[in-house]
């Protein structure tokens, strides 16, 4: 599906089913609405600390649920305008824990939302609270949580229990996450997702299968920096690792060099003045860069 220049602050309302035929083209109007994300902390009233891996939901015009990280912090994404009740998800609380305090939030997309707290109370002291060791569960995060379309993002998962494989599920297939030690798994990948809100899944397979949601707010932006250069010696930084990078103008190509695939340097032997060049990375056109070459430093 192609969404063109869809603003990143929009999300698809509901789900649409379509029937696709081979070699056929289907056009369908899809309902989108402004959406935003809400930071939440699930607080353990006994310790005063965030409750690791606790579940939390927001219910209003739509219902969104997710799992907190190791510090009890979570991000509920894809929320449309309206009033929401934010509460602990009893499906993902330690045995005996119960809701102590929920929160009421008014969502207005475009207006920044302050983080909210929901509270859970532990069971009576004589009850031992723990997660079963052989119960497989995980929590997933992305760094950054709001990447640029076409840029790299690091997907991380903290797994509880014995996992034989951990992966990110994408429409194009599975992306395996590699063990990093101490039950952490990670993969640095370039996501080819259009701007907008995306709800993905990270899964773990052991004696059972577990999954965790991964919400990404993909933004539109330049995949290189800076956008204005002063030459003839130039330096560009890409937001993803590339094998070959060149600047191009009028049929001429000026290759750059790099040691890490991200930072690229070189020299553009053009005359003094203002120039507009294309930035090419592995054959992909990333956009235009403005190059200014002073008269005293121009090479001929």
mmCIF file of C-alpha atoms in Angstrom:
data_model
loop_
_atom_site.group_PDB
_atom_site.id
_atom_site.type_symbol
_atom_site.label_atom_id
_atom_site.label_comp_id
_atom_site.label_asym_id
_atom_site.label_seq_id
_atom_site.Cartn_x
_atom_site.Cartn_y
_atom_site.Cartn_z
ATOM 1 C CA UNK A 1 0.000 0.000 0.000
ATOM 2 C CA UNK A 2 1.196 3.508 -0.796
ATOM 3 C CA UNK A 3 0.306 6.432 1.468
ATOM 4 C CA UNK A 4 2.125 9.207 -0.424
ATOM 5 C CA UNK A 5 2.873 12.206 1.758
ATOM 6 C CA UNK A 6 0.768 11.024 4.692
ATOM 7 C CA UNK A 7 1.588 13.156 7.760
ATOM 8 C CA UNK A 8 3.248 11.209 10.576
ATOM 9 C CA UNK A 9 0.619 12.406 13.058
ATOM 10 C CA UNK A 10 -2.148 10.419 11.332
ATOM 11 C CA UNK A 11 -3.164 6.823 12.040
ATOM 12 C CA UNK A 12 -5.536 4.436 10.301
ATOM 13 C CA UNK A 13 -8.989 4.283 11.891
ATOM 14 C CA UNK A 14 -10.020 0.657 12.344
ATOM 15 C CA UNK A 15 -9.194 -2.078 9.830
ATOM 16 C CA UNK A 16 -10.099 -2.494 6.184
ATOM 17 C CA UNK A 17 -10.277 -5.809 4.316
ATOM 18 C CA UNK A 18 -9.609 -5.946 0.596
ATOM 19 C CA UNK A 19 -9.510 -8.691 -2.016
ATOM 20 C CA UNK A 20 -6.391 -8.511 -4.186
ATOM 21 C CA UNK A 21 -6.186 -10.074 -7.648
ATOM 22 C CA UNK A 22 -2.976 -10.795 -9.520
ATOM 23 C CA UNK A 23 -1.873 -7.981 -11.860
ATOM 24 C CA UNK A 24 -4.820 -5.848 -10.747
ATOM 25 C CA UNK A 25 -4.911 -2.375 -9.242
ATOM 26 C CA UNK A 26 -7.283 -1.496 -6.444
ATOM 27 C CA UNK A 27 -7.976 1.998 -5.168
ATOM 28 C CA UNK A 28 -9.777 2.364 -1.864
ATOM 29 C CA UNK A 29 -10.382 5.322 0.420
ATOM 30 C CA UNK A 30 -9.027 4.612 3.902
ATOM 31 C CA UNK A 31 -10.119 6.587 6.973
ATOM 32 C CA UNK A 32 -7.286 8.351 8.818
ATOM 33 C CA UNK A 33 -7.441 10.625 11.835
ATOM 34 C CA UNK A 34 -4.930 12.644 13.899
ATOM 35 C CA UNK A 35 -3.319 10.470 16.592
ATOM 36 C CA UNK A 36 -0.775 10.846 19.378
ATOM 37 C CA UNK A 37 1.093 8.842 22.035
ATOM 38 C CA UNK A 38 0.779 8.840 25.826
ATOM 39 C CA UNK A 39 3.682 8.068 28.224
ATOM 40 C CA UNK A 40 2.551 5.968 31.221
ATOM 41 C CA UNK A 41 4.250 4.729 34.396
ATOM 42 C CA UNK A 42 2.847 1.671 36.200
ATOM 43 C CA UNK A 43 3.707 2.319 39.861
ATOM 44 C CA UNK A 44 3.986 -0.346 42.557
ATOM 45 C CA UNK A 45 2.444 1.273 45.647
ATOM 46 C CA UNK A 46 4.460 -1.015 47.928
ATOM 47 C CA UNK A 47 7.904 -0.016 46.655
ATOM 48 C CA UNK A 48 7.139 3.356 45.071
ATOM 49 C CA UNK A 49 8.964 2.141 41.949
ATOM 50 C CA UNK A 50 7.798 1.277 38.457
ATOM 51 C CA UNK A 51 6.566 -2.311 38.093
ATOM 52 C CA UNK A 52 8.659 -4.148 35.498
ATOM 53 C CA UNK A 53 6.848 -5.601 32.473
ATOM 54 C CA UNK A 54 3.384 -4.689 33.784
ATOM 55 C CA UNK A 55 0.550 -4.418 31.287
ATOM 56 C CA UNK A 56 -1.322 -1.148 30.758
ATOM 57 C CA UNK A 57 -4.287 -0.132 28.581
ATOM 58 C CA UNK A 58 -6.036 3.037 27.446
ATOM 59 C CA UNK A 59 -9.718 2.663 26.595
ATOM 60 C CA UNK A 60 -11.846 5.347 24.952
ATOM 61 C CA UNK A 61 -12.626 5.956 21.271
ATOM 62 C CA UNK A 62 -10.140 3.104 20.659
ATOM 63 C CA UNK A 63 -8.474 0.590 22.963
ATOM 64 C CA UNK A 64 -4.677 0.323 23.055
ATOM 65 C CA UNK A 65 -2.664 -2.016 25.278
ATOM 66 C CA UNK A 66 1.065 -2.543 25.731
ATOM 67 C CA UNK A 67 3.686 -3.767 28.222
ATOM 68 C CA UNK A 68 5.947 -1.598 30.354
ATOM 69 C CA UNK A 69 9.720 -1.901 30.236
ATOM 70 C CA UNK A 70 12.026 -2.954 33.079
ATOM 71 C CA UNK A 71 11.419 0.413 34.804
ATOM 72 C CA UNK A 72 7.626 0.258 34.588
ATOM 73 C CA UNK A 73 7.492 2.831 31.778
ATOM 74 C CA UNK A 74 5.303 2.363 28.705
ATOM 75 C CA UNK A 75 4.175 4.294 25.627
ATOM 76 C CA UNK A 76 0.586 3.932 24.403
ATOM 77 C CA UNK A 77 0.445 5.018 20.762
ATOM 78 C CA UNK A 78 -2.252 5.555 18.141
ATOM 79 C CA UNK A 79 -4.652 7.468 20.407
ATOM 80 C CA UNK A 80 -7.314 9.557 18.663
ATOM 81 C CA UNK A 81 -9.126 12.600 20.064
ATOM 82 C CA UNK A 82 -11.310 11.827 23.068
ATOM 83 C CA UNK A 83 -11.401 10.818 26.722
ATOM 84 C CA UNK A 84 -9.548 7.686 27.807
ATOM 85 C CA UNK A 85 -9.414 5.598 30.954
ATOM 86 C CA UNK A 86 -5.839 4.445 31.499
ATOM 87 C CA UNK A 87 -5.557 1.390 33.736
ATOM 88 C CA UNK A 88 -3.270 -1.584 34.556
ATOM 89 C CA UNK A 89 -3.883 -4.633 32.376
ATOM 90 C CA UNK A 90 -4.678 -7.512 34.773
ATOM 91 C CA UNK A 91 -3.532 -10.056 32.168
ATOM 92 C CA UNK A 92 0.051 -8.896 32.645
ATOM 93 C CA UNK A 93 0.431 -8.279 36.375
ATOM 94 C CA UNK A 94 2.265 -10.528 38.848
ATOM 95 C CA UNK A 95 0.001 -12.976 40.648
ATOM 96 C CA UNK A 96 -2.051 -11.264 43.329
ATOM 97 C CA UNK A 97 -1.476 -7.699 42.126
ATOM 98 C CA UNK A 98 -4.550 -5.565 41.537
ATOM 99 C CA UNK A 99 -5.472 -2.121 40.246
ATOM 100 C CA UNK A 100 -5.138 0.585 42.886
ATOM 101 C CA UNK A 101 -5.642 3.730 40.834
ATOM 102 C CA UNK A 102 -6.438 4.377 37.178
ATOM 103 C CA UNK A 103 -6.197 7.699 35.313
ATOM 104 C CA UNK A 104 -8.520 9.756 33.140
ATOM 105 C CA UNK A 105 -6.899 11.530 30.196
ATOM 106 C CA UNK A 106 -8.268 13.922 27.586
ATOM 107 C CA UNK A 107 -6.422 13.467 24.281
ATOM 108 C CA UNK A 108 -6.128 16.272 21.746
ATOM 109 C CA UNK A 109 -3.746 15.331 18.885
ATOM 110 C CA UNK A 110 -1.278 18.119 18.252
ATOM 111 C CA UNK A 111 -1.207 19.042 21.945
ATOM 112 C CA UNK A 112 1.693 17.482 23.921
ATOM 113 C CA UNK A 113 0.529 14.986 26.560
ATOM 114 C CA UNK A 114 2.085 14.918 30.017
ATOM 115 C CA UNK A 115 2.904 11.455 31.306
ATOM 116 C CA UNK A 116 0.422 9.800 33.671
ATOM 117 C CA UNK A 117 0.723 7.290 36.485
ATOM 118 C CA UNK A 118 -1.441 4.275 37.172
ATOM 119 C CA UNK A 119 -0.967 2.381 40.422
ATOM 120 C CA UNK A 120 -1.096 -1.275 41.346
ATOM 121 C CA UNK A 121 -1.172 -2.769 44.834
ATOM 122 C CA UNK A 122 0.698 -5.939 45.822
ATOM 123 C CA UNK A 123 -1.016 -8.908 47.438
ATOM 124 C CA UNK A 124 -0.897 -9.667 51.134
ATOM 125 C CA UNK A 125 2.550 -10.187 52.606
ATOM 126 C CA UNK A 126 2.195 -13.924 53.063
ATOM 127 C CA UNK A 127 1.808 -14.439 49.312
ATOM 128 C CA UNK A 128 5.065 -14.867 47.421
ATOM 129 C CA UNK A 129 4.983 -12.737 44.274
ATOM 130 C CA UNK A 130 7.034 -13.808 41.306
ATOM 131 C CA UNK A 131 6.822 -14.567 37.633
ATOM 132 C CA UNK A 132 7.005 -18.283 36.896
ATOM 133 C CA UNK A 133 10.521 -18.989 35.671
ATOM 134 C CA UNK A 134 9.409 -21.104 32.731
ATOM 135 C CA UNK A 135 6.774 -18.613 31.577
ATOM 136 C CA UNK A 136 8.022 -16.911 28.438
ATOM 137 C CA UNK A 137 7.366 -13.182 28.151
ATOM 138 C CA UNK A 138 9.086 -10.142 26.687
ATOM 139 C CA UNK A 139 8.953 -6.377 26.312
ATOM 140 C CA UNK A 140 10.112 -4.594 23.151
ATOM 141 C CA UNK A 141 11.394 -1.071 22.524
ATOM 142 C CA UNK A 142 12.828 0.878 19.600
ATOM 143 C CA UNK A 143 15.665 3.418 19.584
ATOM 144 C CA UNK A 144 14.692 5.995 18.503
ATOM 145 C CA UNK A 145 10.949 5.462 19.140
ATOM 146 C CA UNK A 146 10.116 7.977 16.373
ATOM 147 C CA UNK A 147 12.536 7.192 13.522
ATOM 148 C CA UNK A 148 12.635 8.883 10.147
ATOM 149 C CA UNK A 149 11.193 6.979 7.198
ATOM 150 C CA UNK A 150 14.100 5.095 5.617
ATOM 151 C CA UNK A 151 16.460 5.574 8.560
ATOM 152 C CA UNK A 152 17.893 2.888 10.803
ATOM 153 C CA UNK A 153 16.291 1.909 14.082
ATOM 154 C CA UNK A 154 17.549 -0.443 16.795
ATOM 155 C CA UNK A 155 14.884 -2.883 17.961
ATOM 156 C CA UNK A 156 15.500 -4.281 21.455
ATOM 157 C CA UNK A 157 13.750 -6.987 23.446
ATOM 158 C CA UNK A 158 14.123 -8.005 27.082
ATOM 159 C CA UNK A 159 13.052 -11.641 27.422
ATOM 160 C CA UNK A 160 11.994 -13.537 30.514
ATOM 161 C CA UNK A 161 12.287 -17.297 30.250
ATOM 162 C CA UNK A 162 14.182 -19.520 27.835
ATOM 163 C CA UNK A 163 13.888 -18.359 24.224
ATOM 164 C CA UNK A 164 15.248 -20.248 21.233
ATOM 165 C CA UNK A 165 14.555 -17.406 18.812
ATOM 166 C CA UNK A 166 13.420 -13.764 18.998
ATOM 167 C CA UNK A 167 12.335 -11.790 15.952
ATOM 168 C CA UNK A 168 10.548 -8.696 14.660
ATOM 169 C CA UNK A 169 7.525 -9.476 12.492
ATOM 170 C CA UNK A 170 7.248 -7.186 9.453
ATOM 171 C CA UNK A 171 4.895 -7.300 6.455
ATOM 172 C CA UNK A 172 7.951 -8.296 4.391
ATOM 173 C CA UNK A 173 8.983 -11.127 6.724
ATOM 174 C CA UNK A 174 10.881 -11.875 9.921
ATOM 175 C CA UNK A 175 13.901 -9.922 11.144
ATOM 176 C CA UNK A 176 15.853 -11.987 13.736
ATOM 177 C CA UNK A 177 17.071 -10.278 16.912
ATOM 178 C CA UNK A 178 20.484 -11.421 18.139
ATOM 179 C CA UNK A 179 21.303 -12.217 21.802
ATOM 180 C CA UNK A 180 23.268 -9.451 23.544
ATOM 181 C CA UNK A 181 23.611 -11.076 26.973
ATOM 182 C CA UNK A 182 21.541 -10.849 30.167
ATOM 183 C CA UNK A 183 18.330 -11.818 28.311
ATOM 184 C CA UNK A 184 18.608 -8.868 25.918
ATOM 185 C CA UNK A 185 18.152 -9.270 22.164
ATOM 186 C CA UNK A 186 18.653 -6.582 19.536
ATOM 187 C CA UNK A 187 18.897 -5.859 15.819
ATOM 188 C CA UNK A 188 19.774 -2.652 13.990
ATOM 189 C CA UNK A 189 17.728 -2.484 10.811
ATOM 190 C CA UNK A 190 16.562 -0.044 8.182
ATOM 191 C CA UNK A 191 12.769 0.037 8.198
ATOM 192 C CA UNK A 192 11.068 0.755 4.882
ATOM 193 C CA UNK A 193 7.822 1.932 6.462
ATOM 194 C CA UNK A 194 5.909 5.037 5.321
ATOM 195 C CA UNK A 195 5.413 7.995 7.678
ATOM 196 C CA UNK A 196 2.666 7.447 10.223
ATOM 197 C CA UNK A 197 1.827 5.297 13.212
ATOM 198 C CA UNK A 198 2.749 1.611 12.984
ATOM 199 C CA UNK A 199 1.860 -1.198 15.372
ATOM 200 C CA UNK A 200 4.377 -4.040 14.987
ATOM 201 C CA UNK A 201 5.061 -7.248 16.906
ATOM 202 C CA UNK A 202 8.190 -8.755 18.443
ATOM 203 C CA UNK A 203 7.912 -12.492 19.146
ATOM 204 C CA UNK A 204 9.899 -15.051 21.124
ATOM 205 C CA UNK A 205 9.792 -18.814 20.670
ATOM 206 C CA UNK A 206 10.735 -21.346 23.325
ATOM 207 C CA UNK A 207 8.635 -24.139 24.741
ATOM 208 C CA UNK A 208 5.834 -21.656 24.130
ATOM 209 C CA UNK A 209 5.473 -18.504 22.058
ATOM 210 C CA UNK A 210 5.164 -14.985 23.452
ATOM 211 C CA UNK A 211 4.787 -11.620 21.780
ATOM 212 C CA UNK A 212 5.002 -7.933 22.646
ATOM 213 C CA UNK A 213 3.708 -4.899 20.724
ATOM 214 C CA UNK A 214 6.135 -2.385 19.263
ATOM 215 C CA UNK A 215 4.708 1.035 18.413
ATOM 216 C CA UNK A 216 6.579 3.290 16.017
ATOM 217 C CA UNK A 217 5.706 6.845 15.041
ATOM 218 C CA UNK A 218 7.589 7.115 11.735
ATOM 219 C CA UNK A 219 8.405 10.684 10.699
ATOM 220 C CA UNK A 220 9.251 12.325 7.391
ATOM 221 C CA UNK A 221 12.725 13.846 7.202
ATOM 222 C CA UNK A 222 16.096 14.034 5.467
ATOM 223 C CA UNK A 223 18.253 10.898 5.578
ATOM 224 C CA UNK A 224 21.492 12.884 5.550
ATOM 225 C CA UNK A 225 22.956 15.883 7.308
ATOM 226 C CA UNK A 226 23.782 18.706 6.735
ATOM 227 C CA UNK A 227 21.604 19.950 3.861
ATOM 228 C CA UNK A 228 23.999 22.832 3.070
ATOM 229 C CA UNK A 229 27.736 22.273 2.470
ATOM 230 C CA UNK A 230 30.748 24.499 1.922
ATOM 231 C CA UNK A 231 33.318 22.957 -0.406
ATOM 232 C CA UNK A 232 35.208 21.814 -2.208
ATOM 233 C CA UNK A 233 35.901 19.378 0.685
ATOM 234 C CA UNK A 234 32.638 17.966 1.988
ATOM 235 C CA UNK A 235 31.370 15.776 4.830
ATOM 236 C CA UNK A 236 27.967 14.054 5.032
ATOM 237 C CA UNK A 237 26.422 11.877 7.730
ATOM 238 C CA UNK A 238 23.755 9.348 6.761
ATOM 239 C CA UNK A 239 21.001 8.000 9.005
ATOM 240 C CA UNK A 240 21.679 4.469 7.793
ATOM 241 C CA UNK A 241 24.739 2.436 6.811
ATOM 242 C CA UNK A 242 25.532 2.547 3.087
ATOM 243 C CA UNK A 243 28.143 0.812 0.921
ATOM 244 C CA UNK A 244 28.583 3.555 -1.701
ATOM 245 C CA UNK A 245 27.762 7.273 -1.625
ATOM 246 C CA UNK A 246 28.292 9.882 -4.326
ATOM 247 C CA UNK A 247 27.273 13.437 -5.155
ATOM 248 C CA UNK A 248 25.991 14.015 -8.680
ATOM 249 C CA UNK A 249 25.417 17.019 -10.923
ATOM 250 C CA UNK A 250 24.771 17.257 -14.646
ATOM 251 C CA UNK A 251 25.876 13.711 -15.376
ATOM 252 C CA UNK A 252 29.055 14.025 -13.305
ATOM 253 C CA UNK A 253 29.480 11.825 -10.240
ATOM 254 C CA UNK A 254 31.760 12.600 -7.298
ATOM 255 C CA UNK A 255 32.239 9.514 -5.101
ATOM 256 C CA UNK A 256 32.744 9.913 -1.353
ATOM 257 C CA UNK A 257 34.582 7.578 1.011
ATOM 258 C CA UNK A 258 33.807 6.256 4.472
ATOM 259 C CA UNK A 259 35.264 3.985 7.144
ATOM 260 C CA UNK A 260 31.997 3.168 8.945
ATOM 261 C CA UNK A 261 29.281 3.505 6.293
ATOM 262 C CA UNK A 262 27.653 6.454 8.062
ATOM 263 C CA UNK A 263 30.096 9.395 7.772
ATOM 264 C CA UNK A 264 31.214 10.180 4.225
ATOM 265 C CA UNK A 265 33.893 12.636 3.064
ATOM 266 C CA UNK A 266 35.384 13.709 -0.241
ATOM 267 C CA UNK A 267 36.161 16.582 -2.575
ATOM 268 C CA UNK A 268 33.918 18.063 -5.268
ATOM 269 C CA UNK A 269 36.064 19.673 -8.017
ATOM 270 C CA UNK A 270 33.577 22.296 -9.227
ATOM 271 C CA UNK A 271 34.063 25.986 -9.915
ATOM 272 C CA UNK A 272 33.265 28.761 -7.406
ATOM 273 C CA UNK A 273 29.625 29.593 -6.768
ATOM 274 C CA UNK A 274 26.437 27.900 -5.619
ATOM 275 C CA UNK A 275 25.703 24.339 -6.736
ATOM 276 C CA UNK A 276 22.852 21.901 -6.217
ATOM 277 C CA UNK A 277 23.794 18.226 -6.224
ATOM 278 C CA UNK A 278 21.960 14.959 -5.745
ATOM 279 C CA UNK A 279 22.954 12.650 -2.883
ATOM 280 C CA UNK A 280 23.079 9.015 -4.039
ATOM 281 C CA UNK A 281 23.494 6.099 -1.622
ATOM 282 C CA UNK A 282 23.735 2.550 -3.004
ATOM 283 C CA UNK A 283 21.955 3.784 -6.129
ATOM 284 C CA UNK A 284 19.097 5.388 -4.165
ATOM 285 C CA UNK A 285 18.485 9.140 -4.551
ATOM 286 C CA UNK A 286 18.160 10.618 -1.056
ATOM 287 C CA UNK A 287 17.576 14.237 -2.054
ATOM 288 C CA UNK A 288 19.396 17.425 -2.896
ATOM 289 C CA UNK A 289 22.226 19.166 -1.091
ATOM 290 C CA UNK A 290 23.336 22.773 -1.591
ATOM 291 C CA UNK A 291 27.091 23.268 -2.080
ATOM 292 C CA UNK A 292 28.834 26.608 -1.831
ATOM 293 C CA UNK A 293 32.399 26.887 -3.142
ATOM 294 C CA UNK A 294 34.239 30.144 -2.373
ATOM 295 C CA UNK A 295 36.388 31.582 -5.142
ATOM 296 C CA UNK A 296 39.611 31.321 -3.154
ATOM 297 C CA UNK A 297 39.185 27.576 -2.453
ATOM 298 C CA UNK A 298 37.767 26.338 -5.786
ATOM 299 C CA UNK A 299 39.697 23.672 -7.675
ATOM 300 C CA UNK A 300 39.802 23.578 -11.459
#
